[in-house]
Amino acid sequence: MATVRLADYRPAPFTIEHTQLLFQLHADHTVVDAAFQLVPAGAAEAAPWEFLGEQLELLSIELDGELLAAEAYRLEPGKLVLLAPPEAACCLRTRVKIQPQTNTSLEGLYVSGGLFTTQCEAEGFRRITFHPDRPDLLSRFRVRIEADQASCPVLLSNGNCLETGVIPGEPGRHYAVWDDPFPKPSYLFALVAGALEEVRDQFVTCSGRTVQLRIHVEPGDAPFTAHAMASLKRSMAWDERRYGLEYDLEEFNLVAVRHFNMGAMENKSLNIFNSKLVLADAETATDAELERIESVIGHEYFHNWTGNRITCRDWFQLSLKEGLTVFRDASFTADLHSPEVKRIDDVALLRNTQFREDAGPTAHPIQPDHYQAIDNFYTTTIYEKGSEVIRVLHTLLGEETFMRGMALYVSRHDGTAATCQDFVQAMEDAAEQAWAAGAALPRFDFQQFRRWYSQAGTPQLQIERHWDGDAGTLRLSVRQSTPATPGQPQKEPVVIPLVLGLVGQGGDPLPLQLPGEHAKDVAAATLPAEWGSASRLFVIDRAEQDLLFVGLEAHSHPPAVSLPRGFSAPVRVAMERSSNELLHLLACDSESFARWDAGQVLLRQALLERASGAINDELEEGLVAAFERILLEGDLGDSYRSALMAFPGLPELEDAALAQNGTVDPPALFEAVLALRTRLGDELQGPLETVLASCRNQWQQHWPEGVGDRDLTATIWSWRVAAGDAGVRAEAAAAVSGPSMTLARAGLRALQSIDSPERNAALQAFHDRWQEKPVILDAWFGLEAATPFGDGVERVRQLMDHPRFDPAAPNSLRAVLGGFAGNVSQFHALDGSGYRFMAEQISALDQRNPITASRMAKVFSRWQSYGSLRSERMLEALKQLSATPLSPNSREVVDQCLQLA
Ligand code: B3K
Ligand code: ZN
């Protein structure tokens, strides 16, 4: 498969002023008639005019109304080439026949449960009609859809609906014409046709325009759209308030479909969503799902400016829209809910997914410079690290200058296809202005900052402490390095804002007094208003740097070092800190992130020790005492208290074990988690019961109220169930039949590892209650597949034969296969049966849906980490997968993994 390179980017040899599409939808085929007004780009190199096409049957082709002679074009695999490119503006018209009804890839136009729908990003439009299908070609689209009136009463596309009516001479068929006044790339085109129920609302924009809001769902699902609609309105208001960005069309449509490869898609004015991210209320979705729905609805809506109005020049710029839009949706959630907990959730996600990706065979920079299948690059690096890098800019520049940079970016690039470089340039210009005006902002080199875009791998800060007790001086020696990643053996230092504080013996924040300006190699520091006086921001931009604090109390204990406050950059920080110092921070650090992180370091340590067969009793006693205080510290906020007690995820623990021991034993880590949970549940019985009693009073509150109480309940249930509390076990099981999905799922999670009659009965009750609702039943499939005992492979095979299992729905596949891959004892079975089963499933899935299959194939990316026996078995499974016919998507991932062999 060909490698696409950033260095090979050339502008297209023509522009497409107008695009007219006619879709004739039929049950057994669709005809697409496309007319493009093409204008030669003039100065561009004389390149052949190529129109990409996949699985299209060409019916006819005309240029300016004349049928094109056979020698004037060539049909090659995957493309149509005009042999004598026109020298003047012209109209190219093609008619093709496609088969959406048998399209299982869920790319291009396909049918999901009787509904015609599209997914064009990144390269799906070429499955609809011949087209250059590149994001830098913006065109005005007019679309006419013709379909059967009975099966497709609703016909939607982008923009405004101009006209609808019946088709004379074609009884039972009707049409709609849609016009989108905003030029857009092909990947933002969308069409939906089917029997849908509509829920309407309105939004009045800041300039007083009324926008019609419509959510379209399968008949019967309308009662579950209120949360989505409210989220949409909150998103629209927030983008006006925070970014001054207003919606620009008269209507906004949102459609929920069951068969969808990812979460949602930001097509201009016609956002299409995986139904699991629309249909929800407190009875049918958990608090976390409700928050996620709100944030994804926000994310897709925010793309209207960061993605649609300003789009990407090429797919190497994907993080331009994705990183930025994740940054925006994270601020949205933080503003609406708890900023502390949102930050913690985001960092936990980053550490459990992105750090792992950055350390493995598929590592890539946020602006990759080559790819084979772009679909493989919708990664946590592009999205989450991309967002963190924007946050780094925000931290360095402060809110005011950052927003000035945003405004510059929008005003310069609105209506165009831009690059990451354009974005950073706007920020640099805003920074230059601020620096010139004498703003108290740290200085840094933007050229160096840009390395964040080109270097893969997670930078590491190694910090050594030197305490001079006689002088009351603390020196922190910081060394920065980034590990080698595939294709990038050497790394240069990047610009890292490090925010830190010092905490005294009594828990008081200590004044951060620096020596006079110039001590050599001492990093400059500033005091951004956002952080208050107890923290300082240092710019770490060299391989080695010292931070020096003076005027601390002499002849006393060294102060506790609290860092990285706010997780001020996507880096790993390693610093020798004693358990006592970390326990002290966990008890009283005034900065919420660093306080949580101190607990995480301790928990990681305790769990790693248990996994290697030892129990660090002193450390665990310290944790018991710390959690006891936290449990009783009522004014902390329940969600935050629950976050403080949450264990690091298994991927993060694997990562830490690998760094420490050079190998990982996942079942041992899993057992360690269960054992520590049991100990905490046992030793903290009293305080846990007290807190649980007060949580119960809040259970019935509706999201976002009561979230913290339900979070804490979930933690307490899982600890107390592990400790063998029969009463709590019964309470957790009973929640399955109660009114709150959050508690029902918390109950099931608490019972998950306990092979007991209550567990089986609770799962059965959940199944029976929700079997008619596929979105909810997926959670049951996931839990069943993750059952940590019995014959896992056999169980998963049975699940896939379950009458409600829908093999065409990526959600169900992800629930079952993803649940199994996260089932450490089964997936990592020493005989390799779990790995073989997974390889077999991925290979079969790849035939139908390469996008979902290649994502799944990444479960093998850590094959080298798991000790010789497992590594050998996993490598065998990878080779088994590699020996089957694979799509280019899966081939790229499998080859990347095998490169290490
Ligand atoms: N832009 C889409 C993702 C498209 C994935 C294509 N394989 C959703 C989002 O990030 O908003
Ligand atoms: Zn996005």
mmCIF file of C-alpha atoms in Angstrom, residues 14 46 60 64 126 140 185 220 288 292 340 367 432 453 460 527 602 674 700 702 836 849 876:
data_model
loop_
_atom_site.group_PDB
_atom_site.id
_atom_site.type_symbol
_atom_site.label_atom_id
_atom_site.label_comp_id
_atom_site.label_asym_id
_atom_site.label_seq_id
_atom_site.Cartn_x
_atom_site.Cartn_y
_atom_site.Cartn_z
ATOM 1 C CA PHE A 14 -8.260 22.863 -10.331
ATOM 2 C CA ALA A 46 0.469 20.535 -15.119
ATOM 3 C CA SER A 60 -21.769 7.886 -18.040
ATOM 4 C CA ASP A 64 -19.725 20.495 -20.933
ATOM 5 C CA ARG A 126 -14.969 8.604 -3.170
ATOM 6 C CA ARG A 140 -20.724 24.972 -2.679
ATOM 7 C CA PRO A 185 -14.727 19.918 1.465
ATOM 8 C CA GLY A 220 -40.117 5.478 19.481
ATOM 9 C CA ALA A 288 -20.578 9.550 32.965
ATOM 10 C CA ARG A 292 -19.925 12.382 27.638
ATOM 11 C CA GLU A 340 -10.825 19.776 38.924
ATOM 12 C CA GLN A 367 1.274 16.168 12.995
ATOM 13 C CA GLU A 432 4.660 38.892 20.080
ATOM 14 C CA TYR A 453 3.946 18.898 16.375
ATOM 15 C CA GLN A 460 10.058 12.881 30.449
ATOM 16 C CA LEU A 527 3.218 34.023 38.041
ATOM 17 C CA LEU A 602 1.355 5.982 46.001
ATOM 18 C CA LEU A 674 -8.615 -6.802 43.840
ATOM 19 C CA GLN A 700 -32.483 10.250 43.608
ATOM 20 C CA HIS A 702 -30.965 14.136 38.775
ATOM 21 C CA ARG A 836 -5.629 -16.564 18.827
ATOM 22 C CA ASN A 849 -15.405 -3.279 8.325
ATOM 23 C CA GLU A 876 2.189 -15.974 16.927
#
